[in-house]
Tab-separated table of C-alpha atoms in Angstrom:
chain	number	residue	atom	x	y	z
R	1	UNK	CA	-13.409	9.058	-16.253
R	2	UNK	CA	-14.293	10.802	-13.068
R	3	UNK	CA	-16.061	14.432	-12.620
R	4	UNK	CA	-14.612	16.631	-10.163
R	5	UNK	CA	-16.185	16.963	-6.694
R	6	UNK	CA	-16.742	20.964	-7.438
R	7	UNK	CA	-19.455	20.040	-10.740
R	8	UNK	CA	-20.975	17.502	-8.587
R	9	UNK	CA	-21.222	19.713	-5.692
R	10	UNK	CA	-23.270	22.327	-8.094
R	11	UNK	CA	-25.182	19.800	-9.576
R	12	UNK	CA	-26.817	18.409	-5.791
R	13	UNK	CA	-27.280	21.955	-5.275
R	14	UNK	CA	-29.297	23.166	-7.826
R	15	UNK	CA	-30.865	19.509	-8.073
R	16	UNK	CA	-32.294	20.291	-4.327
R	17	UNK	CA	-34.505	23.850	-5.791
R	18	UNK	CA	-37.335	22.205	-6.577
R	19	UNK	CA	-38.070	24.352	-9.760
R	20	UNK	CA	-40.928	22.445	-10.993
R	21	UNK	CA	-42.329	25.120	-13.638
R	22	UNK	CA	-45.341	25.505	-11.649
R	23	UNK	CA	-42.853	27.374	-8.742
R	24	UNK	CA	-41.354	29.965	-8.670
R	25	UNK	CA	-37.292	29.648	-9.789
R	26	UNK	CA	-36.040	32.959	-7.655
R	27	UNK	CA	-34.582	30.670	-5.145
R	28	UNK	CA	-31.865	29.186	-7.625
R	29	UNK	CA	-31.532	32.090	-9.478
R	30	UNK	CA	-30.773	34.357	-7.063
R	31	UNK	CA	-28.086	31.135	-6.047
R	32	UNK	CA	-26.377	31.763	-9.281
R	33	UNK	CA	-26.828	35.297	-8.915
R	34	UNK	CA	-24.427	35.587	-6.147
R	35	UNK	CA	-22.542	32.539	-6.815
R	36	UNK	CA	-21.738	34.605	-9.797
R	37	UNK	CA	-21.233	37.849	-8.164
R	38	UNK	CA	-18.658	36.115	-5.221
R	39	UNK	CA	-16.477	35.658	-8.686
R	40	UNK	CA	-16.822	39.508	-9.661
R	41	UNK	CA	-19.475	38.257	-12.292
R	42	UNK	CA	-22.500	40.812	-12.436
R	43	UNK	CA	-25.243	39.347	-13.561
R	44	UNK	CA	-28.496	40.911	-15.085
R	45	UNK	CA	-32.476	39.615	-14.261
R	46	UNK	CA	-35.091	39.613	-16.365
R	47	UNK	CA	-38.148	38.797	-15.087
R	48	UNK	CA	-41.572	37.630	-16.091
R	49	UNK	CA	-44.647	40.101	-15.679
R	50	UNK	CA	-45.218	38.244	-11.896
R	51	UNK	CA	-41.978	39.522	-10.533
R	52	UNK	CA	-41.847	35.519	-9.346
R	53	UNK	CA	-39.815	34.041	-12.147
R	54	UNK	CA	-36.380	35.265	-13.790
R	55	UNK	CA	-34.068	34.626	-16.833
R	56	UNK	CA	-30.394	35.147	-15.692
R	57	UNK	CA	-27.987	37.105	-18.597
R	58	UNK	CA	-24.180	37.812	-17.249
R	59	UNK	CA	-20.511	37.652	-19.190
R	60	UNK	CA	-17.069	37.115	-18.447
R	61	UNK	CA	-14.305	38.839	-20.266
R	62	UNK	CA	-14.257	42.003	-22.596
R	63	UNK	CA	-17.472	43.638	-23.330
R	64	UNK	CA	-16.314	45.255	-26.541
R	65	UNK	CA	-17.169	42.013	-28.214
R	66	UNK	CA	-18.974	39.421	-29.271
R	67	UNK	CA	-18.326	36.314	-27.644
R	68	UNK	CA	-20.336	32.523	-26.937
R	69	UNK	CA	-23.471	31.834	-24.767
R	70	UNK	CA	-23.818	28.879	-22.608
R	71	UNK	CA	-27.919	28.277	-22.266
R	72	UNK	CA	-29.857	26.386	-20.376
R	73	UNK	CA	-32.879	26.244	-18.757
R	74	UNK	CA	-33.942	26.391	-14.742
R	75	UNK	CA	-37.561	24.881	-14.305
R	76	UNK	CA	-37.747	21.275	-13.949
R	77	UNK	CA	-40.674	18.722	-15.274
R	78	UNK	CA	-43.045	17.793	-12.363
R	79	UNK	CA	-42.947	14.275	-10.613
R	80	UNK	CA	-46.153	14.000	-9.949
R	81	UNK	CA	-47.458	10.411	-10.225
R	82	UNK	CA	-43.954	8.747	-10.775
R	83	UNK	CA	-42.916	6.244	-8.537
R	84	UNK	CA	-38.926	7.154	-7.313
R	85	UNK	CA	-36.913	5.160	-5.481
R	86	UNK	CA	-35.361	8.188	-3.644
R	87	UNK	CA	-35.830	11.504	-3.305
R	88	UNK	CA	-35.880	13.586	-6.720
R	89	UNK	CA	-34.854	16.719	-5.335
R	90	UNK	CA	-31.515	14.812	-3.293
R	91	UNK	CA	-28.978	13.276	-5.594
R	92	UNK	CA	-28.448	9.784	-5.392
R	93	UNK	CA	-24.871	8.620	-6.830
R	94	UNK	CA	-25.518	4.882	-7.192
R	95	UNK	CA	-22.886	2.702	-9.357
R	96	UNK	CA	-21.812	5.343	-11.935
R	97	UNK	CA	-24.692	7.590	-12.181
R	98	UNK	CA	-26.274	10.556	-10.466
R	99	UNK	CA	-30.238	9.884	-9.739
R	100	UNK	CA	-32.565	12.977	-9.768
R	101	UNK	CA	-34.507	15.189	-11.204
R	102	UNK	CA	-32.963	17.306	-13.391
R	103	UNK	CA	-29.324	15.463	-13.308
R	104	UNK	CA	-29.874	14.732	-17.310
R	105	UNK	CA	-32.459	17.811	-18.140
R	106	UNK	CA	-30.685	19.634	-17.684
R	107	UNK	CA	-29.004	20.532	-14.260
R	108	UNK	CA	-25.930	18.342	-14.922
R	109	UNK	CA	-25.153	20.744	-17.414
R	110	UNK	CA	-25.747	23.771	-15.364
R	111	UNK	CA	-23.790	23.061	-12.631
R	112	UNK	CA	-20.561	21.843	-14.599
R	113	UNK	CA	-21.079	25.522	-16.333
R	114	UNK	CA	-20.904	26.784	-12.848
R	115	UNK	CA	-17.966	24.840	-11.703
R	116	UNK	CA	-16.607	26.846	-14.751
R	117	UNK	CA	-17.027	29.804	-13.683
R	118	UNK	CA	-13.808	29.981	-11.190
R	119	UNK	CA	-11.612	29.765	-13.778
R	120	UNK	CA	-13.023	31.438	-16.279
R	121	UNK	CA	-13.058	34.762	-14.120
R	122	UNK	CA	-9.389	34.800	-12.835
R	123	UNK	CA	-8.335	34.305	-16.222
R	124	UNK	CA	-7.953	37.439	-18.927
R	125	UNK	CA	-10.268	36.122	-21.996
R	126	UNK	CA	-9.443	37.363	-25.400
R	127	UNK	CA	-13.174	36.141	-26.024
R	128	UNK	CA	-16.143	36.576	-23.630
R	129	UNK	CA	-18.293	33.468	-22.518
R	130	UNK	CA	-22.441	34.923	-21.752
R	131	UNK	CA	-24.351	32.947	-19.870
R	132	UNK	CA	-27.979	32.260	-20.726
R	133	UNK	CA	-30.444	30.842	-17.580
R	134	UNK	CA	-34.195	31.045	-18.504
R	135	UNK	CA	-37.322	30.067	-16.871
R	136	UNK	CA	-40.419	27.668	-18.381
R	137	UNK	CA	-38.565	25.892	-21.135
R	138	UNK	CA	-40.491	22.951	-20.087
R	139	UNK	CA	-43.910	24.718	-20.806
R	140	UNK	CA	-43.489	25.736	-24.429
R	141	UNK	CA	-39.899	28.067	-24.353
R	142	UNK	CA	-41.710	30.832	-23.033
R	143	UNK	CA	-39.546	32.383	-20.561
R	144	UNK	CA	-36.243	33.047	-23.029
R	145	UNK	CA	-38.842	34.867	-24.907
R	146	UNK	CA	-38.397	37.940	-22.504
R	147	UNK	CA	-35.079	37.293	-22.319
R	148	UNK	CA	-34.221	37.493	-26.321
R	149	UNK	CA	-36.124	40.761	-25.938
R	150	UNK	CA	-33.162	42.600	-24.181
R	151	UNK	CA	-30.576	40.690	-25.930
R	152	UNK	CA	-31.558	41.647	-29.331
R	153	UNK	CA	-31.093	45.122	-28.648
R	154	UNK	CA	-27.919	44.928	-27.006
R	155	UNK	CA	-25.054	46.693	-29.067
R	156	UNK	CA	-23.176	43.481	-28.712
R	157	UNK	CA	-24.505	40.096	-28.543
R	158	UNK	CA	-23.437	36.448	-28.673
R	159	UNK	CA	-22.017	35.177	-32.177
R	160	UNK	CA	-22.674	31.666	-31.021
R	161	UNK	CA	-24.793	29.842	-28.572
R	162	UNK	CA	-24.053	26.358	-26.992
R	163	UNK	CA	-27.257	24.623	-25.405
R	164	UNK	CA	-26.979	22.194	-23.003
R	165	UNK	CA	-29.542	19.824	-23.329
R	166	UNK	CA	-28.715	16.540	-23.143
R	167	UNK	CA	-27.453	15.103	-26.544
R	168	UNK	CA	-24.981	12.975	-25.389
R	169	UNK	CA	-22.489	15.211	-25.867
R	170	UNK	CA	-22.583	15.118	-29.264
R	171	UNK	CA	-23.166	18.091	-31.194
R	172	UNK	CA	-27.021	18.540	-32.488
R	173	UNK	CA	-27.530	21.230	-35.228
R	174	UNK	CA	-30.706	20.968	-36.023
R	175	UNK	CA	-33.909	19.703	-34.562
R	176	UNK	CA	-37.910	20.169	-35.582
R	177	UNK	CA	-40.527	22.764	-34.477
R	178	UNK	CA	-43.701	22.429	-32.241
R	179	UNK	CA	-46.992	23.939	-32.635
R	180	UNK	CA	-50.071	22.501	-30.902
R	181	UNK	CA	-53.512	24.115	-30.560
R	182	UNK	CA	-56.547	23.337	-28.940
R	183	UNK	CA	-59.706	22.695	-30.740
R	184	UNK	CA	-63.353	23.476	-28.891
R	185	UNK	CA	-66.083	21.794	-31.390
R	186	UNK	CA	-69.431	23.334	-30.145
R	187	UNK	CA	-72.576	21.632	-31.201
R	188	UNK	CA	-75.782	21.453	-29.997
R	189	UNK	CA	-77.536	19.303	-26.832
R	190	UNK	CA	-80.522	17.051	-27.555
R	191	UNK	CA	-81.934	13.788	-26.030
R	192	UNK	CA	-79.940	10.973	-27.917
R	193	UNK	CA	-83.372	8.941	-28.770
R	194	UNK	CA	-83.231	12.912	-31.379
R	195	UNK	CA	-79.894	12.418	-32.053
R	196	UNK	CA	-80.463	13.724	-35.571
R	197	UNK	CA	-81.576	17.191	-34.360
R	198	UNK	CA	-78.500	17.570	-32.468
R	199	UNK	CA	-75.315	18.074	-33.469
R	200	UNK	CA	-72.817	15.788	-31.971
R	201	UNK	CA	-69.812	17.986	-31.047
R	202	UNK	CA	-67.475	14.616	-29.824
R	203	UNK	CA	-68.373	12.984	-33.199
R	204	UNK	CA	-67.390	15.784	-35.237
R	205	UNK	CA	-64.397	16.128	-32.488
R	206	UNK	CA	-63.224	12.617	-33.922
R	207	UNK	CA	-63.856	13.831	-37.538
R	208	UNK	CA	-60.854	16.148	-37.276
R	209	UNK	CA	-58.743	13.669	-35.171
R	210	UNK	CA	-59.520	11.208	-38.414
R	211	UNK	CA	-58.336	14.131	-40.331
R	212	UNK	CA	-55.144	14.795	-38.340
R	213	UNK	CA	-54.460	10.762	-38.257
R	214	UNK	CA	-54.243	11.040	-42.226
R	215	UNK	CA	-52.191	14.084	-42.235
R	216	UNK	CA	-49.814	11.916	-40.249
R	217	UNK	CA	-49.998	8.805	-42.367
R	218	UNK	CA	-49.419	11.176	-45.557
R	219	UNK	CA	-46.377	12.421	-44.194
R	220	UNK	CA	-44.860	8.867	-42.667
R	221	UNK	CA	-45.634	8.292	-46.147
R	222	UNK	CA	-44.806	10.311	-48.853
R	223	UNK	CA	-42.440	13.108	-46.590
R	224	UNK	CA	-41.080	15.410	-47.112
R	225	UNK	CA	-38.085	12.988	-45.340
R	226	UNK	CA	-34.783	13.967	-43.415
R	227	UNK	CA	-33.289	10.971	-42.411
R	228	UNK	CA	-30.453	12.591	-40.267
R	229	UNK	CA	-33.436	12.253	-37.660
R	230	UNK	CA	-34.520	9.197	-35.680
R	231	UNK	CA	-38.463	10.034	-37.118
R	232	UNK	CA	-37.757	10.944	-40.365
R	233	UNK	CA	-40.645	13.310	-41.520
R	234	UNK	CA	-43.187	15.884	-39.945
R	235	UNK	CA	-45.589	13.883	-37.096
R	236	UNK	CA	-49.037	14.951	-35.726
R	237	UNK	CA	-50.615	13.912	-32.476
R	238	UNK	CA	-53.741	14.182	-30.548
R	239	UNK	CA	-52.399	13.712	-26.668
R	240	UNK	CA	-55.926	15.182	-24.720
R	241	UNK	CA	-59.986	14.360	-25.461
R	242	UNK	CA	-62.759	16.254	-23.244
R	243	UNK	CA	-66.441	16.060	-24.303
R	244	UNK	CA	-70.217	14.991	-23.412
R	245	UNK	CA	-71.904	14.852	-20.182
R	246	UNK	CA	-73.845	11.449	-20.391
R	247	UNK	CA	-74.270	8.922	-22.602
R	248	UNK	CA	-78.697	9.875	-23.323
R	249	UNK	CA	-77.151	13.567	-23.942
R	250	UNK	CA	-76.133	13.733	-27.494
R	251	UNK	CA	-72.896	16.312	-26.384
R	252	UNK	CA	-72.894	19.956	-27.569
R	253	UNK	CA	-69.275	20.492	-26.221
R	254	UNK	CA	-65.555	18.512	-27.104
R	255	UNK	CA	-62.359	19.754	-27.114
R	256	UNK	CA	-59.026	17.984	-28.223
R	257	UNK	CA	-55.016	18.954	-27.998
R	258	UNK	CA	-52.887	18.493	-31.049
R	259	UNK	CA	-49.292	18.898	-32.330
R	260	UNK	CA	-47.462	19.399	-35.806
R	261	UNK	CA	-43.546	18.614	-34.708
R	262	UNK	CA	-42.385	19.414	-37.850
R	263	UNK	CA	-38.982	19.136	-39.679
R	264	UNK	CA	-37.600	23.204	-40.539
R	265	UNK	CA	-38.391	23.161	-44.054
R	266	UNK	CA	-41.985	22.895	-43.458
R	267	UNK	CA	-44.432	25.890	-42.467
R	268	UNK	CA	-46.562	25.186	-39.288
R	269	UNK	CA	-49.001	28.017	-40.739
R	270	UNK	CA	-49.605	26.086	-43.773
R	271	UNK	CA	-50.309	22.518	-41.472
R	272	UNK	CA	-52.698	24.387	-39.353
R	273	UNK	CA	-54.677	25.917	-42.162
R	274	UNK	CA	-54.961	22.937	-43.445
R	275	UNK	CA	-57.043	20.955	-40.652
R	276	UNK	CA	-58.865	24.127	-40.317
R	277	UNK	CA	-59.901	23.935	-43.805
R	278	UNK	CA	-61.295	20.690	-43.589
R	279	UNK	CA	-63.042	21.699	-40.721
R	280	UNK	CA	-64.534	24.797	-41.889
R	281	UNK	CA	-65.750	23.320	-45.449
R	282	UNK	CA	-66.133	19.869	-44.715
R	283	UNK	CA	-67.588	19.822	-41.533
R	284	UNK	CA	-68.595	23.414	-40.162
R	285	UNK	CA	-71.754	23.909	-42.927
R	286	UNK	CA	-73.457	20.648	-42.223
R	287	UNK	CA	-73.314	20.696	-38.495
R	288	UNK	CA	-74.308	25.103	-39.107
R	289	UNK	CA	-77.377	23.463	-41.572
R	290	UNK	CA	-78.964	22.126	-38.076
R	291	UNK	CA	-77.848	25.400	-36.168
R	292	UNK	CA	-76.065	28.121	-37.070
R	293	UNK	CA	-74.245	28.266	-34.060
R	294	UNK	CA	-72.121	25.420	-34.269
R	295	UNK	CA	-68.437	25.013	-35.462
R	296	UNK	CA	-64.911	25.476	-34.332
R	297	UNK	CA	-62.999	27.448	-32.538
R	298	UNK	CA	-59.022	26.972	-32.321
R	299	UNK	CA	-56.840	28.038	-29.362
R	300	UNK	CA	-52.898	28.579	-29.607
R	301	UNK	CA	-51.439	26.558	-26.750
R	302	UNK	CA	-47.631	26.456	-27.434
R	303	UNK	CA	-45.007	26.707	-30.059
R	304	UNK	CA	-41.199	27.019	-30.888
R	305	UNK	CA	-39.778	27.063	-34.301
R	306	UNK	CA	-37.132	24.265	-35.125
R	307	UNK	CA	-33.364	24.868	-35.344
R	308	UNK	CA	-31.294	24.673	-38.461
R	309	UNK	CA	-27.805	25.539	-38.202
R	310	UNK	CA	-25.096	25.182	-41.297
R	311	UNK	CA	-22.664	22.766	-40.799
R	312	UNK	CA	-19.883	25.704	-41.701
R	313	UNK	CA	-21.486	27.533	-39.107
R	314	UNK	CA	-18.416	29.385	-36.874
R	315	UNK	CA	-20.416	27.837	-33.735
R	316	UNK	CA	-20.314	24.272	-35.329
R	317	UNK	CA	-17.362	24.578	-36.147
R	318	UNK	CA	-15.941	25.401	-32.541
R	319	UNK	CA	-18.374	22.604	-30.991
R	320	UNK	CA	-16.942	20.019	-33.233
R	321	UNK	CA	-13.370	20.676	-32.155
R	322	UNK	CA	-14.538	20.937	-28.304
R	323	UNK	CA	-15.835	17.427	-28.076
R	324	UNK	CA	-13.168	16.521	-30.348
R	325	UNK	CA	-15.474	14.956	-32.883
R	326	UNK	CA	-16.202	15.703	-36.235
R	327	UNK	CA	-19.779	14.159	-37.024
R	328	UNK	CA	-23.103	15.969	-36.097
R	329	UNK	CA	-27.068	14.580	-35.273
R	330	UNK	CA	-30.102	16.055	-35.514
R	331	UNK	CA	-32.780	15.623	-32.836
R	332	UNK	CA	-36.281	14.886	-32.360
R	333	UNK	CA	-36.802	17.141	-29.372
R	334	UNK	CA	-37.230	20.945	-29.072
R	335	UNK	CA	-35.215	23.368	-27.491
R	336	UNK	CA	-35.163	27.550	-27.585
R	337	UNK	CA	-32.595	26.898	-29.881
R	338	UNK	CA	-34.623	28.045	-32.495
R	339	UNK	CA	-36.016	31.208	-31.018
R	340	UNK	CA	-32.398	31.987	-29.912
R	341	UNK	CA	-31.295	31.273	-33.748
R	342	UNK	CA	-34.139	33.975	-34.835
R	343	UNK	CA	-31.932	36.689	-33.057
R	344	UNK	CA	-29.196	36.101	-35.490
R	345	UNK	CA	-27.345	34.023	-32.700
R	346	UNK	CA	-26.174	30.855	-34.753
R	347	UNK	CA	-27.332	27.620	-32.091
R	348	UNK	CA	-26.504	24.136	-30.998
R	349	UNK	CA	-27.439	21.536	-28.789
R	350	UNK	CA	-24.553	19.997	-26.584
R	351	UNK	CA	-25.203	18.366	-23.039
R	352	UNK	CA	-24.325	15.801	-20.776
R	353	UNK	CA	-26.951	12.847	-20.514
R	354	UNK	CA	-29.767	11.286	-22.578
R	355	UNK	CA	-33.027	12.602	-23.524
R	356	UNK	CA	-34.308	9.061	-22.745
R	357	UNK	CA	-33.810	9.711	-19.344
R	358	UNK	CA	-35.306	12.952	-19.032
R	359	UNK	CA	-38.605	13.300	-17.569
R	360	UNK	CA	-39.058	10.159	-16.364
R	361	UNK	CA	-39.011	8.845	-12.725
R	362	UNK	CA	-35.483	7.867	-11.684
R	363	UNK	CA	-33.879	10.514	-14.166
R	364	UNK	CA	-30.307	10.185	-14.257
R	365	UNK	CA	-27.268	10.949	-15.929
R	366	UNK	CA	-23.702	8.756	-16.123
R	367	UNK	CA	-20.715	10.148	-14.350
R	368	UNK	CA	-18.597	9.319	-17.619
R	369	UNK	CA	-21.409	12.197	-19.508
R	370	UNK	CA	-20.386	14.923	-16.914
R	371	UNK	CA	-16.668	14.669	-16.888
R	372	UNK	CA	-17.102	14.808	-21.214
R	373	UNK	CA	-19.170	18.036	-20.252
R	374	UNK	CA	-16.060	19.206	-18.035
R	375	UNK	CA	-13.451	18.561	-20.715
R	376	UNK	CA	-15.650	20.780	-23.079
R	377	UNK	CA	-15.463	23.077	-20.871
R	378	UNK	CA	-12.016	23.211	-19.992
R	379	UNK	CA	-11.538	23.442	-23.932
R	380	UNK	CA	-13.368	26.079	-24.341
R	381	UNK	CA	-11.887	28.128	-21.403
R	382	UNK	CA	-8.715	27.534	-23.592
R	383	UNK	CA	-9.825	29.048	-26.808
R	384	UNK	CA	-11.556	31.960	-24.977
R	385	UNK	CA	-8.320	32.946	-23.320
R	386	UNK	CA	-5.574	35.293	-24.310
């Protein structure tokens, strides 16, 4: 099963904008932009509070009604300290895959939307098809954010939304939320021959990582359990330690990075009050009995909720019959599926490629995943059209 030369033509294209989510994406989207607009598509920009970043919104068809939204993202992970064997931001086509960064998260997807786009316009479409393109997915969802804002108070907005991050092309309904937080312990310095008259902030840092490990063991444990994904139950992780100065300074400053990725049924508030809790009673009142300025203080880094969409859902439904399959999966990995679902805009996950080969050096996707992508699309374009 071959792609045609148009989606692979869009794919090295975008693949060469080097839209690491440090950069700035204008170049690529103001590619789509008129790529878009040479098709009599108009599309609208919203931009972050830099002016140096944009989410892309446009439709096709009648805009008396509600139609489906393709999303996807624009930045890029970086690919710093990975060792390629060719360029990342050049596609390689080696054997029957396509080598760079992006091709599987989630580029390949993008550019067989855009090879789409051709026929979608010269066609008249009894439905519309939106099209979603954000900005710093890969940093914690934060540029659909802006995005959703003008959406939501649209007169009419999508009824469904199709994401395409890579699932294999099968259709994901449902996948867990992220919350992670950074904790600053602050203690007080001594000389460590008077360790006792200081309060060790990276030994009451490792306190609360204990603390976090048994949350983690309680829920591998005893759940609560969803075994339509590959990790079953809620997991918590400490990725980042920073504390003390030298070993004869007893340290009076440690900081740590932690996650909840929890399944939807669970409340991230209620998982974060409860390591703060521990810290605060257990912990916070000894280390404030040797100075009253010690303790905790807890920084929001990043968070998404999960996704959870009904199997009866109108957008499941549809998905199901466009990859011609009738079974769905649940994933591991976020998306802004969930923050799209929290506009009333029912969400799934459908992409070419694996997310085993995202973000790693070599990223790549199989030929065979972006001609599956092509005949979803070509489906779709069929249902969509008077």
């Amino acid at each position: 099963m071959a792609p045609r030369p148009q989606s692979l033509d869009l794919i090295r294209r975008l693949i060469a904008f080097d839209t690491t989510s440090r950069n700035s994406n204008l170049e690529l989207i103001d590619f789509l932009r008129n790529y878009l607009g040479d098709h009599g598509v108009k599309s609208e920009l919203i931009f972050d509070i830099t002016g140096k970043k944009a989410n892309l919104y446009a439709t096709i068809g009648p805009d008396d009604r509600a139609g489906y939204a393709l999303s996807g993202h624009t930045d890029v992970v970086p690919i710093d300290g990975q060792d390629w064997s060719s360029d990342p931001w050049t596609v390689k086509e080696e054997g029957d895959r396509l080598f760079g960064r992006g091709t599987s998260d989630m580029k390949g997807f993008l550019g067989v939307v855009l090879a789409a786009v051709p026929e979608l316009a010269k066609r008249k479409l009894s439905t519309p098809v939106h099209f979603l393109f954000s900005y710093d997915e890969e940093v914690g969802c934060l540029g659909v954010r802006r995005a959703l804002e003008v959406i939501k108070e649209l007169p009419i907005k999508p009824k469904g939304c199709v994401i395409g991050e890579p699932t294999s092309m099968k259709v994901a309904i449902a996948h867990k939320g992220k919350t992670s937080l950074r904790c600053h312990v602050h203690g007080l310095e001594c000389h460590s021959s008077l360790a006792p008259k200081g309060v060790n902030a990276v030994e009451y840092a490792a306190e609360v990582i204990s603390y976090l490990k048994r949350m983690g063991r309680k829920f591998a444990a005893q759940g609560p359990f969803d075994h339509d994904y590959d990790v079953p139950h809620t997991t918590v992780h400490t990725g980042i330690v920073k504390g003390g100065t030298a070993l004869n300074i007893v340290p009076k400053d440690c900081s740590f990075d932690f996650e909840f990725r929890y399944l939807p049924m669970q409340n991230p508030a209620d998982l974060v009050a409860d390591v703060k809790r521990f810290a605060d009673e257990e912990l916070a009142k000894e280390m404030r009995a040797i100075n009253g300025e010690c303790g905790f203080t807890w920084q929001p880094i990043s968070a998404f909720p999960g996704l959870d969409t009904a199997e009866d859902a109108e957008i499941t439904v549809l998905a199901k019959a466009l990859t011609q399959a009738n079974d769905t999966i649940k994933i591991a990995f976020g998306t802004e599926g969930g923050l799209i679902q929290q506009i009333d805009i029912p969400t799934v996950i459908c992409g070419p490629g694996s997310i085993e080969q995202a973000h790693k050096p070599n990223e790549w996707v199989t030929l065979e995943q972006i001609a599956l992508c092509e005949a979803f699309l070509e489906r779709l374009t069929a249902r969509v059209s008077a």
